Structure formats: C-alpha cells, structure tokens
C-alpha cells in the first residue's frame, strides 16, 4: 500500500512540476498573455492621454498637465543625468518649465511606441520639441519614457525618464 501511495504522489508531483514549467513566463490576465497581447483599446486610450498631455502644454494649462500625473511617494523621474527625483520636484519642474512656454512651435514625438501590460503601459519616443520662451527658441531632442498606470480616472503617469538623444 505504501508503495502505491508513493508512486501516486510522485506522479502527481511530476504532473504539477511539468505543468508549472510551461507556464512560468506566461503571465495571464483576463485570459490574455500580458507580454504578447497588444491590448488595442488600452493602447488607444494611452495614445489619447498622451495627445491630451501635449494639448495641455500647447494651451499652457498647467493644472490640466499636472492632472495627468499620479503623484505619490512612488512617483519617480530621471532627467538631465541628475539623480532621481520625486513628485514634488517633478510638479515644480513641470509648472516652471512648461508654464514659461510662450509658444509651442513644434511638438513631435518620433518613433512613438506604446506597450501595454494590462493596467500598466509605457510610452517611448524621441522628442523633437521646439518651444519658445519669449524670444528664445529651445529645441528638445530627448529619448523619453513615460510609465502609465490605469486608474479610475484614466491613465496616469507614475514615472518619467528623459535622456539626451545622441544622433
């Protein structure tokens, strides 16, 4: 009897291990593999959110721009090769820089890519921004990553990364 019980346990253990090996990297939500599934509706929502972010900058509406951020102790930003900063520093920077723009001459996001992973998405692009600050024209050519999380109020940024684009 003990031998049969051991054999059955070994068979069950082998089935469990074999089944787990095949699914180890297969992260599934709503019956979809979040790594490979494109999430087209969510992708479109993120794109529309990005368009609204750009429009808030064109309109000089800093409160609207800030509303696209999910500021919390988890919020992070990298820019200008400096150390990571958080929510307060990001908001102050966004308000001071974009609040001083007198004209958006060009606001192109080249090589735009959106990758959605269920309720998380990253948006990457190469910026070609031409912003006027009074008489001064500033051209921003960066590699930018924006990390979004889906909330009850739509897609919100929880991380930004800006690096100079070296052509």
PDB file of C-alpha atoms in Angstrom:
ATOM      1  CA  UNK A   1       0.000   0.000   0.000  1.00  0.00           C
ATOM      2  CA  UNK A   2       2.827   2.394   0.864  1.00  0.00           C
ATOM      3  CA  UNK A   3       4.458   1.764  -2.495  1.00  0.00           C
ATOM      4  CA  UNK A   4       1.276   2.570  -4.438  1.00  0.00           C
ATOM      5  CA  UNK A   5       0.779   5.730  -2.393  1.00  0.00           C
ATOM      6  CA  UNK A   6       4.368   6.855  -3.086  1.00  0.00           C
ATOM      7  CA  UNK A   7       4.000   6.162  -6.802  1.00  0.00           C
ATOM      8  CA  UNK A   8       0.774   8.176  -6.944  1.00  0.00           C
ATOM      9  CA  UNK A   9       2.399  11.068  -5.046  1.00  0.00           C
ATOM     10  CA  UNK A  10       5.402  11.033  -7.393  1.00  0.00           C
ATOM     11  CA  UNK A  11       3.089  11.053 -10.428  1.00  0.00           C
ATOM     12  CA  UNK A  12       1.058  13.962  -9.050  1.00  0.00           C
ATOM     13  CA  UNK A  13       4.240  15.869  -8.221  1.00  0.00           C
ATOM     14  CA  UNK A  14       5.605  15.240 -11.733  1.00  0.00           C
ATOM     15  CA  UNK A  15       2.371  16.476 -13.338  1.00  0.00           C
ATOM     16  CA  UNK A  16       2.404  19.630 -11.224  1.00  0.00           C
ATOM     17  CA  UNK A  17       6.053  20.380 -12.000  1.00  0.00           C
ATOM     18  CA  UNK A  18       5.613  19.726 -15.721  1.00  0.00           C
ATOM     19  CA  UNK A  19       2.556  21.982 -15.855  1.00  0.00           C
ATOM     20  CA  UNK A  20       4.338  24.769 -13.973  1.00  0.00           C
ATOM     21  CA  UNK A  21       7.392  24.756 -16.225  1.00  0.00           C
ATOM     22  CA  UNK A  22       5.341  25.561 -19.315  1.00  0.00           C
ATOM     23  CA  UNK A  23       3.506  28.453 -17.660  1.00  0.00           C
ATOM     24  CA  UNK A  24       6.377  30.051 -15.747  1.00  0.00           C
ATOM     25  CA  UNK A  25       6.699  33.046 -18.103  1.00  0.00           C
ATOM     26  CA  UNK A  26       3.092  33.001 -19.277  1.00  0.00           C
ATOM     27  CA  UNK A  27       1.647  35.881 -17.250  1.00  0.00           C
ATOM     28  CA  UNK A  28      -2.063  35.974 -17.980  1.00  0.00           C
ATOM     29  CA  UNK A  29      -4.762  38.496 -17.149  1.00  0.00           C
ATOM     30  CA  UNK A  30      -8.331  38.212 -18.438  1.00  0.00           C
ATOM     31  CA  UNK A  31      -7.221  35.130 -20.406  1.00  0.00           C
ATOM     32  CA  UNK A  32      -4.596  37.203 -22.254  1.00  0.00           C
ATOM     33  CA  UNK A  33      -0.830  36.933 -22.104  1.00  0.00           C
ATOM     34  CA  UNK A  34       0.165  40.416 -20.923  1.00  0.00           C
ATOM     35  CA  UNK A  35       3.608  40.175 -22.511  1.00  0.00           C
ATOM     36  CA  UNK A  36       2.468  39.417 -26.073  1.00  0.00           C
ATOM     37  CA  UNK A  37      -1.132  40.654 -26.303  1.00  0.00           C
ATOM     38  CA  UNK A  38      -1.327  44.181 -27.764  1.00  0.00           C
ATOM     39  CA  UNK A  39      -4.344  45.488 -25.757  1.00  0.00           C
ATOM     40  CA  UNK A  40      -5.531  47.684 -28.686  1.00  0.00           C
ATOM     41  CA  UNK A  41      -8.271  49.531 -26.774  1.00  0.00           C
ATOM     42  CA  UNK A  42      -5.967  50.373 -23.888  1.00  0.00           C
ATOM     43  CA  UNK A  43      -3.212  51.345 -26.331  1.00  0.00           C
ATOM     44  CA  UNK A  44      -5.604  53.805 -27.997  1.00  0.00           C
ATOM     45  CA  UNK A  45      -6.565  55.221 -24.572  1.00  0.00           C
ATOM     46  CA  UNK A  46      -2.886  55.789 -23.708  1.00  0.00           C
ATOM     47  CA  UNK A  47      -2.332  57.481 -27.085  1.00  0.00           C
ATOM     48  CA  UNK A  48      -5.316  59.756 -26.474  1.00  0.00           C
ATOM     49  CA  UNK A  49      -3.997  60.563 -23.000  1.00  0.00           C
ATOM     50  CA  UNK A  50      -0.632  61.480 -24.500  1.00  0.00           C
ATOM     51  CA  UNK A  51      -2.395  63.698 -27.027  1.00  0.00           C
ATOM     52  CA  UNK A  52      -4.260  65.430 -24.195  1.00  0.00           C
ATOM     53  CA  UNK A  53      -0.961  65.934 -22.356  1.00  0.00           C
ATOM     54  CA  UNK A  54       0.505  67.581 -25.452  1.00  0.00           C
ATOM     55  CA  UNK A  55      -2.606  69.745 -25.838  1.00  0.00           C
ATOM     56  CA  UNK A  56      -2.381  70.930 -22.230  1.00  0.00           C
ATOM     57  CA  UNK A  57       1.187  72.061 -22.937  1.00  0.00           C
ATOM     58  CA  UNK A  58       0.101  73.854 -26.135  1.00  0.00           C
ATOM     59  CA  UNK A  59      -2.715  75.533 -24.194  1.00  0.00           C
ATOM     60  CA  UNK A  60      -0.449  76.483 -21.286  1.00  0.00           C
ATOM     61  CA  UNK A  61      -2.874  74.722 -18.918  1.00  0.00           C
ATOM     62  CA  UNK A  62      -0.561  73.625 -16.115  1.00  0.00           C
ATOM     63  CA  UNK A  63      -3.334  72.308 -13.875  1.00  0.00           C
ATOM     64  CA  UNK A  64      -4.511  70.067 -16.709  1.00  0.00           C
ATOM     65  CA  UNK A  65      -0.936  68.909 -17.355  1.00  0.00           C
ATOM     66  CA  UNK A  66      -0.428  68.084 -13.680  1.00  0.00           C
ATOM     67  CA  UNK A  67      -3.722  66.159 -13.608  1.00  0.00           C
ATOM     68  CA  UNK A  68      -2.171  63.502 -15.872  1.00  0.00           C
ATOM     69  CA  UNK A  69       0.302  62.565 -13.125  1.00  0.00           C
ATOM     70  CA  UNK A  70      -0.380  60.127 -10.283  1.00  0.00           C
ATOM     71  CA  UNK A  71       1.780  61.837  -7.694  1.00  0.00           C
ATOM     72  CA  UNK A  72       2.560  59.707  -4.667  1.00  0.00           C
ATOM     73  CA  UNK A  73       5.657  58.583  -2.778  1.00  0.00           C
ATOM     74  CA  UNK A  74       6.122  56.004  -5.587  1.00  0.00           C
ATOM     75  CA  UNK A  75       6.414  58.646  -8.353  1.00  0.00           C
ATOM     76  CA  UNK A  76       9.918  58.933  -9.848  1.00  0.00           C
ATOM     77  CA  UNK A  77      11.626  60.934 -12.564  1.00  0.00           C
ATOM     78  CA  UNK A  78      15.054  60.899 -14.199  1.00  0.00           C
ATOM     79  CA  UNK A  79      16.204  63.878 -16.253  1.00  0.00           C
ATOM     80  CA  UNK A  80      19.338  65.744 -17.301  1.00  0.00           C
ATOM     81  CA  UNK A  81      21.627  63.000 -15.967  1.00  0.00           C
ATOM     82  CA  UNK A  82      20.728  64.007 -12.425  1.00  0.00           C
ATOM     83  CA  UNK A  83      19.726  61.830  -9.505  1.00  0.00           C
ATOM     84  CA  UNK A  84      16.169  60.541  -9.350  1.00  0.00           C
ATOM     85  CA  UNK A  85      13.580  62.949  -8.014  1.00  0.00           C
ATOM     86  CA  UNK A  86      10.006  62.537  -6.881  1.00  0.00           C
ATOM     87  CA  UNK A  87       6.541  64.008  -7.127  1.00  0.00           C
ATOM     88  CA  UNK A  88       7.164  67.454  -5.628  1.00  0.00           C
ATOM     89  CA  UNK A  89      10.257  68.121  -7.735  1.00  0.00           C
ATOM     90  CA  UNK A  90       8.519  66.884 -10.883  1.00  0.00           C
ATOM     91  CA  UNK A  91       5.476  69.072 -10.357  1.00  0.00           C
ATOM     92  CA  UNK A  92       7.618  72.130  -9.626  1.00  0.00           C
ATOM     93  CA  UNK A  93       9.705  71.462 -12.751  1.00  0.00           C
ATOM     94  CA  UNK A  94       6.663  70.909 -14.999  1.00  0.00           C
ATOM     95  CA  UNK A  95       4.984  74.087 -13.773  1.00  0.00           C
ATOM     96  CA  UNK A  96       8.118  76.227 -14.051  1.00  0.00           C
ATOM     97  CA  UNK A  97       9.286  74.984 -17.457  1.00  0.00           C
ATOM     98  CA  UNK A  98       6.040  74.388 -19.328  1.00  0.00           C
ATOM     99  CA  UNK A  99       4.372  77.301 -17.567  1.00  0.00           C
ATOM    100  CA  UNK A 100       7.001  79.602 -19.076  1.00  0.00           C
ATOM    101  CA  UNK A 101       6.455  78.427 -22.668  1.00  0.00           C
ATOM    102  CA  UNK A 102       5.076  81.284 -24.733  1.00  0.00           C
ATOM    103  CA  UNK A 103       4.632  79.253 -27.917  1.00  0.00           C
ATOM    104  CA  UNK A 104       4.822  75.613 -28.921  1.00  0.00           C
ATOM    105  CA  UNK A 105       6.340  75.831 -32.387  1.00  0.00           C
ATOM    106  CA  UNK A 106       6.726  72.073 -32.846  1.00  0.00           C
ATOM    107  CA  UNK A 107       5.793  69.144 -30.619  1.00  0.00           C
ATOM    108  CA  UNK A 108       6.716  65.956 -32.465  1.00  0.00           C
ATOM    109  CA  UNK A 109       7.041  62.553 -30.826  1.00  0.00           C
ATOM    110  CA  UNK A 110       9.062  60.494 -33.301  1.00  0.00           C
ATOM    111  CA  UNK A 111       9.327  56.700 -33.265  1.00  0.00           C
ATOM    112  CA  UNK A 112       6.436  56.570 -30.792  1.00  0.00           C
ATOM    113  CA  UNK A 113       5.817  53.167 -29.258  1.00  0.00           C
ATOM    114  CA  UNK A 114       3.188  52.181 -26.720  1.00  0.00           C
ATOM    115  CA  UNK A 115       3.443  48.878 -24.872  1.00  0.00           C
ATOM    116  CA  UNK A 116       0.513  47.932 -22.649  1.00  0.00           C
ATOM    117  CA  UNK A 117       0.812  45.263 -19.975  1.00  0.00           C
ATOM    118  CA  UNK A 118      -2.730  45.035 -18.629  1.00  0.00           C
ATOM    119  CA  UNK A 119      -3.151  48.076 -16.388  1.00  0.00           C
ATOM    120  CA  UNK A 120       0.407  49.342 -16.891  1.00  0.00           C
ATOM    121  CA  UNK A 121       1.776  50.928 -20.065  1.00  0.00           C
ATOM    122  CA  UNK A 122       4.966  52.535 -21.203  1.00  0.00           C
ATOM    123  CA  UNK A 123       5.154  55.095 -23.949  1.00  0.00           C
ATOM    124  CA  UNK A 124       8.534  55.769 -25.551  1.00  0.00           C
ATOM    125  CA  UNK A 125       9.530  58.277 -28.190  1.00  0.00           C
ATOM    126  CA  UNK A 126      12.213  60.646 -29.456  1.00  0.00           C
ATOM    127  CA  UNK A 127      11.161  64.209 -28.830  1.00  0.00           C
ATOM    128  CA  UNK A 128      11.531  66.971 -31.375  1.00  0.00           C
ATOM    129  CA  UNK A 129      10.087  69.838 -29.385  1.00  0.00           C
ATOM    130  CA  UNK A 130      10.599  73.458 -30.437  1.00  0.00           C
ATOM    131  CA  UNK A 131       9.453  75.637 -27.579  1.00  0.00           C
ATOM    132  CA  UNK A 132       9.572  79.406 -27.449  1.00  0.00           C
ATOM    133  CA  UNK A 133      10.280  81.155 -24.165  1.00  0.00           C
ATOM    134  CA  UNK A 134       9.781  84.801 -25.092  1.00  0.00           C
ATOM    135  CA  UNK A 135      12.343  85.482 -27.822  1.00  0.00           C
ATOM    136  CA  UNK A 136      14.340  82.313 -27.115  1.00  0.00           C
ATOM    137  CA  UNK A 137      13.704  79.117 -29.058  1.00  0.00           C
ATOM    138  CA  UNK A 138      14.656  75.907 -27.260  1.00  0.00           C
ATOM    139  CA  UNK A 139      14.847  72.615 -29.128  1.00  0.00           C
ATOM    140  CA  UNK A 140      14.469  69.474 -27.045  1.00  0.00           C
ATOM    141  CA  UNK A 141      15.712  66.251 -28.634  1.00  0.00           C
ATOM    142  CA  UNK A 142      15.438  63.598 -25.931  1.00  0.00           C
ATOM    143  CA  UNK A 143      14.655  59.939 -25.553  1.00  0.00           C
ATOM    144  CA  UNK A 144      11.587  59.883 -23.336  1.00  0.00           C
ATOM    145  CA  UNK A 145       9.811  57.111 -21.492  1.00  0.00           C
ATOM    146  CA  UNK A 146       6.526  57.740 -19.717  1.00  0.00           C
ATOM    147  CA  UNK A 147       5.173  54.975 -17.493  1.00  0.00           C
ATOM    148  CA  UNK A 148       1.408  54.954 -17.029  1.00  0.00           C
ATOM    149  CA  UNK A 149      -0.930  53.108 -14.680  1.00  0.00           C
ATOM    150  CA  UNK A 150      -4.632  52.732 -15.378  1.00  0.00           C
ATOM    151  CA  UNK A 151      -6.717  54.316 -12.609  1.00  0.00           C
ATOM    152  CA  UNK A 152     -10.402  55.012 -12.074  1.00  0.00           C
ATOM    153  CA  UNK A 153      -9.658  58.482 -13.534  1.00  0.00           C
ATOM    154  CA  UNK A 154      -7.878  57.196 -16.642  1.00  0.00           C
ATOM    155  CA  UNK A 155      -4.223  56.589 -17.448  1.00  0.00           C
ATOM    156  CA  UNK A 156      -1.844  58.481 -15.156  1.00  0.00           C
ATOM    157  CA  UNK A 157       1.928  58.921 -15.305  1.00  0.00           C
ATOM    158  CA  UNK A 158       3.854  57.381 -12.430  1.00  0.00           C
ATOM    159  CA  UNK A 159       7.365  57.703 -13.879  1.00  0.00           C
ATOM    160  CA  UNK A 160       9.166  59.874 -16.420  1.00  0.00           C
ATOM    161  CA  UNK A 161      12.623  59.366 -17.889  1.00  0.00           C
ATOM    162  CA  UNK A 162      14.312  61.898 -20.139  1.00  0.00           C
ATOM    163  CA  UNK A 163      17.754  61.332 -21.684  1.00  0.00           C
ATOM    164  CA  UNK A 164      19.522  63.362 -24.369  1.00  0.00           C
ATOM    165  CA  UNK A 165      19.173  61.810 -27.805  1.00  0.00           C
ATOM    166  CA  UNK A 166      22.630  61.248 -29.264  1.00  0.00           C
ATOM    167  CA  UNK A 167      22.357  61.017 -33.065  1.00  0.00           C
TER     168      UNK A 167
END
